[in-house]
């Protein structure tokens, strides 16, 4: 027997309608290239979303056509999310930090018809315009008077495009499985792969994101996403915030600028900020150097890479801020786990609590996890066994865009193979031990590069640490520790190795320590292990 409930489709336009009715006065504050502090209300934002959707409908676009954005986090980019996706087009967010060849690849692969771009990326687009033949026009995210001179065809300023349009819009009644957004993986190996989110997956993911043990988002919050709108939907914040009426603070091109981030947090009363560990390193360093303290921030969600214990400790001890680690990936919209304490953990000692927080967190309802060995046998959740992490759920990709069936990413029984190696403890807290490709295979056993990095990062003289496996005649591979010293710190190899005493197993100790000035990062701020391995491919470990 079927239930007798309405079959209302889950559409992002419903979020806009809900926000318009319930939170018209909530604020969105943005830094943009043409305005260091733009401020308006949800009601203004929604009127402009309607204007954009009306404007797009008048252009030569068909439902499902890809409309790209190349932009930082600000109000116009937020409007584009809803104006494009809500009207039935696909909002393809492009990461401006990718190499030009990768940008050309993904624009062509997506067959983008239009590109909405920040003015600062106009020169980049001009350089590659003759290599992206599908693009029919460019909308420059600025006002008419700030419009740059450009050779880009059919270029128009965003404000001139939307200005003549009505601020009332009739949203189309789409099937909830309609595609709404497209984001390509960072592509550390091979070409980037497209992940195509649906209206339904996006709305369900936003519902999950606001839950108390996930991001605990509400109208009482003010959120600063330092996670870019160009990468995995800024962890779903643009949708979740309008769903519950959260004030938004968008840092524009100032994402990596500790001073601006600090000033915004204090001035706007930011209660929750989110970002990858590299971003918070910059902020913590700025505050340390300038004797600043965070008075308003209550919590931060950090993910995208393992969070070092030292960072959790510094936020807690110096700023009274709780760090919630999260794990996810482009293929998962991205939320998979979030770290919040379970009942019964109130009495843990501060050190034991940090040990819990250093894990990636518990599975969010909607994402099922399992860990398996090389023969696909499920491993126990005992906090010891580690294996390939596989997931399934309504906001996990079922395939890659235009690669259907060929990416070898899913198991025969329908789970997505994340490419991560993890262990899960009896309480359900998952901990990433490595990417499958980064794990160090020493004498037939696995060594977690992330565990060694985390311990190294705890040393006060270490600014950043990376561990890779290098070839070893007897053990196949052994760990090499690469370190950037903290400013003016004096640290020797012997002191560094001593630091591991009692913290990791002896056979996990790095065979060598190298001090460098720079560690390469991917376009999303993660350590580029592939590049490091290439750089040190011929490195001979001391015997
Ligand atoms: P991306 O698709 O670019 O967002 O990258 C996803 C990958 O980042 C995951 O597959 C993990 O390898 C890594 N990652 C994300 N969150 C964490 C975390 N909390 N700890 C360790 N690695 C993480």
Coordinates of C-alpha atoms in Angstrom, one line a residue, residues 205 327-329 332 334-338 362-365 367 369 395:
X205 CA 22.0 17.7 2.0
X327 CA 34.9 14.9 6.4
X328 CA 33.4 14.8 3.0
X329 CA 34.3 15.1 -0.7
X332 CA 29.4 13.6 -1.5
X334 CA 30.3 17.1 0.4
X335 CA 29.1 16.2 4.0
X336 CA 29.8 12.7 5.2
X337 CA 30.8 12.9 8.8
X338 CA 30.8 15.6 11.5
X362 CA 30.4 10.3 13.1
X363 CA 28.4 9.4 10.0
X364 CA 25.5 11.9 9.3
X365 CA 22.1 10.3 8.8
X367 CA 25.3 8.7 4.5
X369 CA 29.7 4.1 5.7
X395 CA 23.7 13.0 -1.8

